[in-house]
CSV table of C-alpha atoms in Angstrom, one decimal:
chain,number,residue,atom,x,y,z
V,1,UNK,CA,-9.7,14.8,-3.6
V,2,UNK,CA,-12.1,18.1,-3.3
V,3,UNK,CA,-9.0,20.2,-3.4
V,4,UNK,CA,-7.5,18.3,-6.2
V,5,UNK,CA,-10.7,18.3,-8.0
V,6,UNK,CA,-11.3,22.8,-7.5
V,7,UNK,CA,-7.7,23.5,-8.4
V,8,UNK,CA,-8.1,21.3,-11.9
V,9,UNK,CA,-11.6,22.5,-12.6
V,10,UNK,CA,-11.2,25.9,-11.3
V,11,UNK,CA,-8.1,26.7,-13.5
V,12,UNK,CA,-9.9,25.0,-16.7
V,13,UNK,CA,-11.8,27.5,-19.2
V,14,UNK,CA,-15.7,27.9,-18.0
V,15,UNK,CA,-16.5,25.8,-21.8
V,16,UNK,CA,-13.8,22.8,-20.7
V,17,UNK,CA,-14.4,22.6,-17.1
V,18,UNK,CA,-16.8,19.2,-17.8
V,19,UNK,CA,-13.6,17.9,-19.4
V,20,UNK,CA,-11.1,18.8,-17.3
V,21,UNK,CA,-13.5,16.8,-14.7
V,22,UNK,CA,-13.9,14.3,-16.4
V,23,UNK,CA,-9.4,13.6,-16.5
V,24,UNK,CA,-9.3,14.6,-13.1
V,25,UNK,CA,-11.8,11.7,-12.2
V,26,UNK,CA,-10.0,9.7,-14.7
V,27,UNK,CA,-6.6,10.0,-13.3
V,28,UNK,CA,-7.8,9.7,-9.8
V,29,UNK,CA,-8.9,6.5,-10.7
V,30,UNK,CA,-5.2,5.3,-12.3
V,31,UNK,CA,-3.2,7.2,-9.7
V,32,UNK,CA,-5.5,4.7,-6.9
V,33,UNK,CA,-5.1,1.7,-9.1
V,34,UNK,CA,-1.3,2.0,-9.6
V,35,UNK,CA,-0.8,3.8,-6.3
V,36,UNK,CA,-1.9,0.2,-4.9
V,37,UNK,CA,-0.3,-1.6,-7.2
V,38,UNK,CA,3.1,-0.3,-6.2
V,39,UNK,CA,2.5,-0.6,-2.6
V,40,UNK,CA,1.6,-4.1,-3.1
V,41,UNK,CA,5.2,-4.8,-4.7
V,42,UNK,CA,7.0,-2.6,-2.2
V,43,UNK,CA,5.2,-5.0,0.1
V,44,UNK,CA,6.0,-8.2,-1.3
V,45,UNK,CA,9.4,-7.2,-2.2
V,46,UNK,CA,10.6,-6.8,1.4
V,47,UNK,CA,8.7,-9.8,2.0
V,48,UNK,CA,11.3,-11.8,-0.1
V,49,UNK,CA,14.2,-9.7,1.5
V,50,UNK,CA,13.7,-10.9,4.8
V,51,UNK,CA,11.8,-13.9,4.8
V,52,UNK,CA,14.6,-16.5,4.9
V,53,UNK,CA,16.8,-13.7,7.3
V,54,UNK,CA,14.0,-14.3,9.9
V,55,UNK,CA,13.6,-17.7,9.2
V,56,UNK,CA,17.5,-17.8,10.0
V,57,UNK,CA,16.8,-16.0,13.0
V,58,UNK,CA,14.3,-18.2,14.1
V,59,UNK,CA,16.6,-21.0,14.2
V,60,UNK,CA,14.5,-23.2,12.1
V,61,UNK,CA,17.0,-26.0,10.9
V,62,UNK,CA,15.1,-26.4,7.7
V,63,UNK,CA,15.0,-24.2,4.5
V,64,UNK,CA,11.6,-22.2,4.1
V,65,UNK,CA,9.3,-23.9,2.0
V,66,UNK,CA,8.3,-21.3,-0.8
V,67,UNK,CA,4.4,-21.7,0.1
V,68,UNK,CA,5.6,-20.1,3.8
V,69,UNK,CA,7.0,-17.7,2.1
V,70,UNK,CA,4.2,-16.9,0.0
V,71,UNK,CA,1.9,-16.8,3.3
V,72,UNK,CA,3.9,-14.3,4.6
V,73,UNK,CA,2.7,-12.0,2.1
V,74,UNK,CA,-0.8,-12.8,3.4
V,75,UNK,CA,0.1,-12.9,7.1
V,76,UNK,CA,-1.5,-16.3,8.1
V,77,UNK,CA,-0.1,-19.6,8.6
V,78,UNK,CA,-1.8,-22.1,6.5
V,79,UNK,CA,-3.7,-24.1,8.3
V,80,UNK,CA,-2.8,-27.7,7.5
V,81,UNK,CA,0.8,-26.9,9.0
V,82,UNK,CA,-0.1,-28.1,11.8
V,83,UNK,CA,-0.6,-31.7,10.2
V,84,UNK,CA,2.4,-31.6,8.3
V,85,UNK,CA,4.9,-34.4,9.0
V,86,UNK,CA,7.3,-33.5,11.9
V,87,UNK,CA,5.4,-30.3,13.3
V,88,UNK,CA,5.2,-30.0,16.7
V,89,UNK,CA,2.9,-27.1,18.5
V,90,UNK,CA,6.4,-25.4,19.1
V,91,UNK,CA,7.9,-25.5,15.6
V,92,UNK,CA,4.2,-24.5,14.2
V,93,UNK,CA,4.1,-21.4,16.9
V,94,UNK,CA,7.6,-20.0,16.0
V,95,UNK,CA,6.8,-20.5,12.1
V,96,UNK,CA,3.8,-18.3,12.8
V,97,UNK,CA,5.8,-15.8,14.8
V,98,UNK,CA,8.0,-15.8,11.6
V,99,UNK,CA,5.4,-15.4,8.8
V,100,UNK,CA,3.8,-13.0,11.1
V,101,UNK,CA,7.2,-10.6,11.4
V,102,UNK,CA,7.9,-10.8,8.3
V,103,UNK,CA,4.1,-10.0,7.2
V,104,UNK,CA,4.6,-6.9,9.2
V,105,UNK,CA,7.8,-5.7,8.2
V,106,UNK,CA,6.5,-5.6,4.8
V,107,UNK,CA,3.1,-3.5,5.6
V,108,UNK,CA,5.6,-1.3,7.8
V,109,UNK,CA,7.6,-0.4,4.7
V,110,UNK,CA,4.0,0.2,2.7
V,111,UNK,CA,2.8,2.3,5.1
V,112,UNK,CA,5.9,4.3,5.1
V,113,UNK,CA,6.4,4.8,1.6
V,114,UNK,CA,2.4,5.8,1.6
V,115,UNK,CA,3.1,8.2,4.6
V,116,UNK,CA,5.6,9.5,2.8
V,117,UNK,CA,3.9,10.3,-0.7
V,118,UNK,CA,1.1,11.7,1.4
V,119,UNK,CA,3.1,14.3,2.8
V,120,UNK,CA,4.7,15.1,-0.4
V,121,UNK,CA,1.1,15.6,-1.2
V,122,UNK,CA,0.1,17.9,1.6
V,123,UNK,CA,2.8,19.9,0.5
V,124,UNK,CA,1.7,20.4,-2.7
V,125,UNK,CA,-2.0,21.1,-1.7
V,126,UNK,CA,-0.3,24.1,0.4
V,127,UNK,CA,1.8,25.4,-2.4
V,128,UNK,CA,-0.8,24.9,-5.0
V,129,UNK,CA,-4.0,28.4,-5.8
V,130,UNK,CA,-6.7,28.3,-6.0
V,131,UNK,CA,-8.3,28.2,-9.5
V,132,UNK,CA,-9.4,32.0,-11.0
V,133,UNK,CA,-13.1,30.0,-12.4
V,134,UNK,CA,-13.4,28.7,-8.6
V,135,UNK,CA,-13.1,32.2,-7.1
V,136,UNK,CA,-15.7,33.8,-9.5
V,137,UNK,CA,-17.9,31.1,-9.1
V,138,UNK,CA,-18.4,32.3,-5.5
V,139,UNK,CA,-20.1,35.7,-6.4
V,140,UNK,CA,-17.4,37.6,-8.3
V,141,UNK,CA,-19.7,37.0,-11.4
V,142,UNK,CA,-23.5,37.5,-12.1
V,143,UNK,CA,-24.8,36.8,-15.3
């Protein structure tokens, strides 16, 4: 953010460089909110891919209910599954394993897709100057 924030105020005229502060702090603050925003759908997206695959997989004779599904996205278990009708410690521990999986491949694909824009990134911070205001801020100019 330093780096974003000299580059944007250090190319700005000396007279704009409040503004041009002021967009970079505004956009930082869109780019974080919608940055997360996205990553939450990515997450929840392969959520819903895979749920009922690992359920499958599980062997678990029943269809998911959509509320398991939903706590996958979370990564917990609900609680009162234990007391549901018909759940035994085995069938509660493997439904567990399966919200847990699942939970995990969908922070997996998150964290990749993040990983992946944060390199972009880095790549750009190494191609990008440094701003000409920036430099002569640093003793190229006495007034």
């Amino acid at each position: 953010m330093v780096g974003a924030t000299e580059v944007i105020v250090g190319n700005a005229p000396l007279e704009l460089s409040g503004v041009a502060g002021g967009l970079q702090q505004a956009a930082m603050q869109v780019g974080g909110a919608l940055g997360t925003a996205v990553l939450g759908a990515v997450m929840s997206s392969k959520v819903s891919d895979v749920f009922a695959d690992n359920w499958k997989g599980a062997g678990i004779p029943a269809p998911p209910n959509p509320q398991l599904e939903q706590a996958a996205e979370f990564g917990m278990a609900p609680p009162e599954l234990a007391k549901a009708p018909g759940m035994t410690p085995d069938l509660v521990q493997v439904i567990t394993k399966v919200i847990h999986d699942t939970f995990l491949q969908g922070m997996g694909l998150a964290f990749t897709v993040a990983g992946v824009v944060a390199v972009v990134a880095a790549g750009v911070a190494l191609l990008t100057k440094r701003g000409e205001n920036a430099e002569a801020g640093m003793g190229g100019a006495h007034i």
